[in-house]
JSON list of C-alpha atoms in Angstrom, two decimals:
[
{"chain": "A", "resi": 28, "resn": "MET", "atom": "CA", "xyz": [5.23, -15.68, -3.68]},
{"chain": "A", "resi": 29, "resn": "GLU", "atom": "CA", "xyz": [1.88, -16.01, -1.46]},
{"chain": "A", "resi": 30, "resn": "ASN", "atom": "CA", "xyz": [-0.73, -17.96, -2.56]},
{"chain": "A", "resi": 31, "resn": "TRP", "atom": "CA", "xyz": [-4.24, -15.57, -2.90]},
{"chain": "A", "resi": 32, "resn": "SER", "atom": "CA", "xyz": [-6.12, -18.51, -4.10]},
{"chain": "A", "resi": 33, "resn": "ASN", "atom": "CA", "xyz": [-6.00, -20.39, -1.10]},
{"chain": "A", "resi": 34, "resn": "PRO", "atom": "CA", "xyz": [-9.62, -20.64, 0.95]},
{"chain": "A", "resi": 35, "resn": "SER", "atom": "CA", "xyz": [-8.02, -22.18, 3.84]},
{"chain": "A", "resi": 36, "resn": "ARG", "atom": "CA", "xyz": [-5.83, -18.91, 4.18]},
{"chain": "A", "resi": 37, "resn": "LYS", "atom": "CA", "xyz": [-7.37, -16.72, 7.21]},
{"chain": "A", "resi": 38, "resn": "PRO", "atom": "CA", "xyz": [-8.27, -13.43, 5.13]},
{"chain": "A", "resi": 39, "resn": "ARG", "atom": "CA", "xyz": [-6.08, -10.86, 5.30]},
{"chain": "A", "resi": 40, "resn": "GLU", "atom": "CA", "xyz": [-6.45, -7.80, 7.96]},
{"chain": "A", "resi": 41, "resn": "ARG", "atom": "CA", "xyz": [-7.46, -4.00, 5.52]},
{"chain": "A", "resi": 42, "resn": "GLY", "atom": "CA", "xyz": [-8.00, -0.39, 6.45]},
{"chain": "A", "resi": 43, "resn": "ARG", "atom": "CA", "xyz": [-6.19, 0.67, 9.87]},
{"chain": "A", "resi": 44, "resn": "ALA", "atom": "CA", "xyz": [-5.47, -3.01, 10.38]},
{"chain": "A", "resi": 45, "resn": "TYR", "atom": "CA", "xyz": [-3.16, -4.15, 8.38]},
{"chain": "A", "resi": 46, "resn": "ASP", "atom": "CA", "xyz": [0.28, -4.55, 9.38]},
{"chain": "A", "resi": 47, "resn": "PRO", "atom": "CA", "xyz": [2.68, -4.31, 6.12]},
{"chain": "A", "resi": 48, "resn": "TYR", "atom": "CA", "xyz": [5.37, -6.20, 8.36]},
{"chain": "A", "resi": 49, "resn": "ALA", "atom": "CA", "xyz": [3.85, -9.13, 9.85]},
{"chain": "A", "resi": 50, "resn": "HIS", "atom": "CA", "xyz": [2.20, -9.23, 6.24]},
{"chain": "A", "resi": 51, "resn": "ALA", "atom": "CA", "xyz": [6.46, -9.03, 5.13]},
{"chain": "A", "resi": 52, "resn": "GLU", "atom": "CA", "xyz": [7.09, -11.57, 7.92]},
{"chain": "A", "resi": 53, "resn": "GLU", "atom": "CA", "xyz": [4.91, -14.06, 7.01]},
{"chain": "A", "resi": 54, "resn": "LEU", "atom": "CA", "xyz": [6.40, -13.78, 3.35]},
{"chain": "A", "resi": 55, "resn": "GLY", "atom": "CA", "xyz": [9.60, -14.28, 4.31]},
{"chain": "A", "resi": 56, "resn": "LEU", "atom": "CA", "xyz": [10.94, -10.23, 3.55]},
{"chain": "A", "resi": 57, "resn": "ALA", "atom": "CA", "xyz": [13.31, -8.81, 4.96]},
{"chain": "A", "resi": 58, "resn": "VAL", "atom": "CA", "xyz": [12.98, -5.04, 5.53]},
{"chain": "A", "resi": 59, "resn": "ILE", "atom": "CA", "xyz": [15.78, -2.50, 5.80]},
{"chain": "A", "resi": 60, "resn": "PHE", "atom": "CA", "xyz": [15.89, 0.82, 6.80]},
{"chain": "A", "resi": 61, "resn": "ARG", "atom": "CA", "xyz": [18.79, 2.25, 4.59]},
{"chain": "A", "resi": 62, "resn": "PRO", "atom": "CA", "xyz": [18.78, 6.92, 2.81]},
{"chain": "A", "resi": 63, "resn": "LEU", "atom": "CA", "xyz": [17.89, 6.25, -0.78]},
{"chain": "A", "resi": 64, "resn": "ARG", "atom": "CA", "xyz": [17.85, 8.65, -3.61]},
{"chain": "A", "resi": 65, "resn": "VAL", "atom": "CA", "xyz": [14.84, 8.40, -6.14]},
{"chain": "A", "resi": 66, "resn": "SER", "atom": "CA", "xyz": [12.20, 6.96, -3.85]},
{"chain": "A", "resi": 67, "resn": "HIS", "atom": "CA", "xyz": [10.71, 5.71, -0.88]},
{"chain": "A", "resi": 68, "resn": "GLU", "atom": "CA", "xyz": [11.55, 2.22, -0.86]},
{"chain": "A", "resi": 69, "resn": "ARG", "atom": "CA", "xyz": [13.06, -0.54, -3.22]},
{"chain": "A", "resi": 70, "resn": "TRP", "atom": "CA", "xyz": [12.20, -3.79, -4.37]},
{"chain": "A", "resi": 71, "resn": "LEU", "atom": "CA", "xyz": [15.72, -6.05, -4.67]},
{"chain": "A", "resi": 72, "resn": "PRO", "atom": "CA", "xyz": [13.99, -9.76, -6.09]},
{"chain": "A", "resi": 73, "resn": "SER", "atom": "CA", "xyz": [16.90, -11.45, -6.07]},
{"chain": "A", "resi": 74, "resn": "ALA", "atom": "CA", "xyz": [17.64, -10.91, -2.28]},
{"chain": "A", "resi": 75, "resn": "HIS", "atom": "CA", "xyz": [14.39, -10.85, -1.30]},
{"chain": "A", "resi": 76, "resn": "THR", "atom": "CA", "xyz": [14.60, -7.43, 0.56]},
{"chain": "A", "resi": 77, "resn": "ILE", "atom": "CA", "xyz": [12.48, -4.69, 0.59]},
{"chain": "A", "resi": 78, "resn": "VAL", "atom": "CA", "xyz": [14.66, -1.34, 1.63]},
{"chain": "A", "resi": 79, "resn": "ILE", "atom": "CA", "xyz": [12.89, 1.43, 2.85]},
{"chain": "A", "resi": 80, "resn": "GLN", "atom": "CA", "xyz": [13.71, 5.44, 2.85]},
{"chain": "A", "resi": 81, "resn": "GLU", "atom": "CA", "xyz": [14.81, 5.33, 6.65]},
{"chain": "A", "resi": 82, "resn": "SER", "atom": "CA", "xyz": [13.48, 8.86, 6.24]},
{"chain": "A", "resi": 83, "resn": "LEU", "atom": "CA", "xyz": [10.57, 8.59, 6.33]},
{"chain": "A", "resi": 84, "resn": "ARG", "atom": "CA", "xyz": [8.41, 8.89, 9.20]},
{"chain": "A", "resi": 85, "resn": "SER", "atom": "CA", "xyz": [6.40, 5.56, 10.31]},
{"chain": "A", "resi": 86, "resn": "VAL", "atom": "CA", "xyz": [2.85, 6.56, 8.28]},
{"chain": "A", "resi": 87, "resn": "HIS", "atom": "CA", "xyz": [5.10, 6.63, 4.88]},
{"chain": "A", "resi": 88, "resn": "ARG", "atom": "CA", "xyz": [7.26, 3.73, 5.32]},
{"chain": "A", "resi": 89, "resn": "ARG", "atom": "CA", "xyz": [3.86, 1.33, 6.13]},
{"chain": "A", "resi": 90, "resn": "ASN", "atom": "CA", "xyz": [2.64, 2.38, 2.69]},
{"chain": "A", "resi": 91, "resn": "ALA", "atom": "CA", "xyz": [6.08, 2.42, 1.42]},
{"chain": "A", "resi": 92, "resn": "LEU", "atom": "CA", "xyz": [6.01, -1.09, 3.05]},
{"chain": "A", "resi": 93, "resn": "ALA", "atom": "CA", "xyz": [2.88, -2.36, 1.17]},
{"chain": "A", "resi": 94, "resn": "HIS", "atom": "CA", "xyz": [4.24, -0.79, -1.72]},
{"chain": "A", "resi": 95, "resn": "GLY", "atom": "CA", "xyz": [7.11, -2.94, -2.18]},
{"chain": "A", "resi": 96, "resn": "ILE", "atom": "CA", "xyz": [5.28, -5.71, -0.87]},
{"chain": "A", "resi": 97, "resn": "ALA", "atom": "CA", "xyz": [2.84, -5.45, -3.75]},
{"chain": "A", "resi": 98, "resn": "HIS", "atom": "CA", "xyz": [5.68, -5.73, -5.68]},
{"chain": "A", "resi": 99, "resn": "CYS", "atom": "CA", "xyz": [6.70, -8.92, -4.18]},
{"chain": "A", "resi": 100, "resn": "VAL", "atom": "CA", "xyz": [2.82, -10.91, -4.14]},
{"chain": "A", "resi": 101, "resn": "LEU", "atom": "CA", "xyz": [2.68, -9.24, -7.85]},
{"chain": "A", "resi": 102, "resn": "GLY", "atom": "CA", "xyz": [6.08, -10.30, -9.41]},
{"chain": "A", "resi": 103, "resn": "HIS", "atom": "CA", "xyz": [7.48, -7.60, -10.09]},
{"chain": "A", "resi": 104, "resn": "GLU", "atom": "CA", "xyz": [11.31, -7.95, -11.33]},
{"chain": "A", "resi": 105, "resn": "ASP", "atom": "CA", "xyz": [11.67, -4.27, -12.38]},
{"chain": "A", "resi": 106, "resn": "ASP", "atom": "CA", "xyz": [9.60, -1.07, -11.47]},
{"chain": "A", "resi": 107, "resn": "ARG", "atom": "CA", "xyz": [8.34, -0.06, -15.33]},
{"chain": "A", "resi": 108, "resn": "PRO", "atom": "CA", "xyz": [5.49, 2.87, -14.73]},
{"chain": "A", "resi": 109, "resn": "LYS", "atom": "CA", "xyz": [3.01, -0.37, -15.49]},
{"chain": "A", "resi": 110, "resn": "HIS", "atom": "CA", "xyz": [4.19, -2.53, -12.51]},
{"chain": "A", "resi": 111, "resn": "GLU", "atom": "CA", "xyz": [3.97, 0.79, -10.13]},
{"chain": "A", "resi": 112, "resn": "VAL", "atom": "CA", "xyz": [0.40, 1.20, -10.87]},
{"chain": "A", "resi": 113, "resn": "GLN", "atom": "CA", "xyz": [-0.10, -2.06, -10.43]},
{"chain": "A", "resi": 114, "resn": "ALA", "atom": "CA", "xyz": [1.66, -2.14, -6.69]},
{"chain": "A", "resi": 115, "resn": "ASP", "atom": "CA", "xyz": [-0.39, 1.29, -6.02]},
{"chain": "A", "resi": 116, "resn": "ARG", "atom": "CA", "xyz": [-3.23, -0.24, -6.47]},
{"chain": "A", "resi": 117, "resn": "PHE", "atom": "CA", "xyz": [-2.31, -4.08, -4.55]},
{"chain": "A", "resi": 118, "resn": "ALA", "atom": "CA", "xyz": [-1.07, -1.41, -1.88]},
{"chain": "A", "resi": 119, "resn": "ALA", "atom": "CA", "xyz": [-4.47, 0.84, -1.75]},
{"chain": "A", "resi": 120, "resn": "SER", "atom": "CA", "xyz": [-6.92, -3.05, -1.47]},
{"chain": "A", "resi": 121, "resn": "ASN", "atom": "CA", "xyz": [-4.42, -3.24, 1.77]},
{"chain": "A", "resi": 122, "resn": "LEU", "atom": "CA", "xyz": [-3.97, -0.26, 3.32]},
{"chain": "A", "resi": 123, "resn": "ILE", "atom": "CA", "xyz": [-7.26, 1.09, 2.91]},
{"chain": "A", "resi": 124, "resn": "ASP", "atom": "CA", "xyz": [-11.49, -0.46, 3.53]},
{"chain": "A", "resi": 125, "resn": "LEU", "atom": "CA", "xyz": [-13.86, 0.99, 1.60]},
{"chain": "A", "resi": 126, "resn": "ASP", "atom": "CA", "xyz": [-16.48, 0.39, 4.84]},
{"chain": "A", "resi": 127, "resn": "GLU", "atom": "CA", "xyz": [-13.64, 2.66, 6.65]},
{"chain": "A", "resi": 128, "resn": "PHE", "atom": "CA", "xyz": [-12.82, 4.60, 3.83]},
{"chain": "A", "resi": 129, "resn": "ARG", "atom": "CA", "xyz": [-17.35, 5.61, 3.24]},
{"chain": "A", "resi": 130, "resn": "ALA", "atom": "CA", "xyz": [-16.97, 5.94, 6.60]},
{"chain": "A", "resi": 131, "resn": "ILE", "atom": "CA", "xyz": [-14.06, 8.43, 7.12]},
{"chain": "A", "resi": 132, "resn": "ALA", "atom": "CA", "xyz": [-15.59, 10.06, 4.16]},
{"chain": "A", "resi": 133, "resn": "ARG", "atom": "CA", "xyz": [-19.10, 11.17, 5.58]},
{"chain": "A", "resi": 134, "resn": "TRP", "atom": "CA", "xyz": [-17.80, 13.60, 7.86]},
{"chain": "A", "resi": 135, "resn": "ALA", "atom": "CA", "xyz": [-13.85, 14.55, 7.30]},
{"chain": "A", "resi": 136, "resn": "PRO", "atom": "CA", "xyz": [-13.81, 18.09, 5.86]},
{"chain": "A", "resi": 137, "resn": "ASP", "atom": "CA", "xyz": [-11.33, 17.22, 2.94]},
{"chain": "A", "resi": 138, "resn": "LEU", "atom": "CA", "xyz": [-8.39, 14.98, 1.54]},
{"chain": "A", "resi": 139, "resn": "GLU", "atom": "CA", "xyz": [-5.71, 15.93, 3.86]},
{"chain": "A", "resi": 140, "resn": "HIS", "atom": "CA", "xyz": [-8.31, 15.59, 7.00]},
{"chain": "A", "resi": 141, "resn": "LEU", "atom": "CA", "xyz": [-9.46, 11.98, 5.17]},
{"chain": "A", "resi": 142, "resn": "VAL", "atom": "CA", "xyz": [-5.81, 10.82, 3.68]},
{"chain": "A", "resi": 143, "resn": "ALA", "atom": "CA", "xyz": [-4.60, 11.93, 7.42]},
{"chain": "A", "resi": 144, "resn": "GLU", "atom": "CA", "xyz": [-7.50, 9.56, 9.18]},
{"chain": "A", "resi": 145, "resn": "LEU", "atom": "CA", "xyz": [-7.36, 6.38, 6.37]},
{"chain": "A", "resi": 146, "resn": "GLY", "atom": "CA", "xyz": [-2.54, 6.82, 7.48]},
{"chain": "A", "resi": 147, "resn": "VAL", "atom": "CA", "xyz": [-2.10, 6.63, 4.00]},
{"chain": "A", "resi": 148, "resn": "THR", "atom": "CA", "xyz": [-0.35, 9.07, 0.94]},
{"chain": "A", "resi": 149, "resn": "LYS", "atom": "CA", "xyz": [-3.01, 10.63, -1.86]},
{"chain": "A", "resi": 150, "resn": "ARG", "atom": "CA", "xyz": [-1.37, 8.88, -3.99]},
{"chain": "A", "resi": 151, "resn": "LEU", "atom": "CA", "xyz": [-2.37, 5.48, -3.41]},
{"chain": "A", "resi": 152, "resn": "ALA", "atom": "CA", "xyz": [-6.22, 7.42, -1.83]},
{"chain": "A", "resi": 153, "resn": "ARG", "atom": "CA", "xyz": [-6.57, 7.94, -5.69]},
{"chain": "A", "resi": 154, "resn": "ALA", "atom": "CA", "xyz": [-5.08, 4.46, -6.47]},
{"chain": "A", "resi": 155, "resn": "PHE", "atom": "CA", "xyz": [-8.06, 3.13, -4.17]},
{"chain": "A", "resi": 156, "resn": "VAL", "atom": "CA", "xyz": [-10.89, 5.84, -5.37]},
{"chain": "A", "resi": 157, "resn": "ALA", "atom": "CA", "xyz": [-9.78, 4.73, -9.46]},
{"chain": "A", "resi": 158, "resn": "GLN", "atom": "CA", "xyz": [-10.95, 0.77, -8.45]},
{"chain": "A", "resi": 159, "resn": "HIS", "atom": "CA", "xyz": [-13.72, 1.94, -7.22]},
{"chain": "A", "resi": 160, "resn": "GLU", "atom": "CA", "xyz": [-16.56, 3.71, -9.20]},
{"chain": "A", "resi": 161, "resn": "ASP", "atom": "CA", "xyz": [-18.63, 3.99, -6.69]},
{"chain": "A", "resi": 162, "resn": "LEU", "atom": "CA", "xyz": [-16.13, 6.72, -5.10]},
{"chain": "A", "resi": 163, "resn": "ALA", "atom": "CA", "xyz": [-16.95, 8.82, -8.01]},
{"chain": "A", "resi": 164, "resn": "GLN", "atom": "CA", "xyz": [-17.65, 11.60, -5.37]},
{"chain": "A", "resi": 165, "resn": "HIS", "atom": "CA", "xyz": [-14.58, 11.30, -4.56]},
{"chain": "A", "resi": 166, "resn": "ALA", "atom": "CA", "xyz": [-13.72, 13.29, -8.35]},
{"chain": "A", "resi": 167, "resn": "ASP", "atom": "CA", "xyz": [-10.99, 15.39, -6.22]},
{"chain": "A", "resi": 168, "resn": "LEU", "atom": "CA", "xyz": [-8.80, 11.91, -5.31]},
{"chain": "A", "resi": 169, "resn": "ALA", "atom": "CA", "xyz": [-9.41, 10.93, -8.38]}
]
């Protein structure tokens, strides 16, 4: 599990600069691509592996991997609803930088443009907005 309290650790890049593949490698996680029937990713704690739906486009693969990494870092052993919400919030905090969000939201004409520019799904954008009260004007995401 990643040590988030280590003050000597270099802060992780956020937003579009965040690289979940490098993060997974730092954590010693195996990332494999296979057909999945009911989800975009599966965290297999006993194998220290994240399985990503092989048919996903690259932006969705990135989001799914960030979500799987969140399950690992948060120590989740199952996918109960509470853990899914926590993983979405954690993934969103890595994939979305608050300053980038604000800058893009100033000119993006609608939700589709906003999430496309951020490189995230609507679900993760909603999880991000839910954590930031000052983004309440983006009610279409909440």
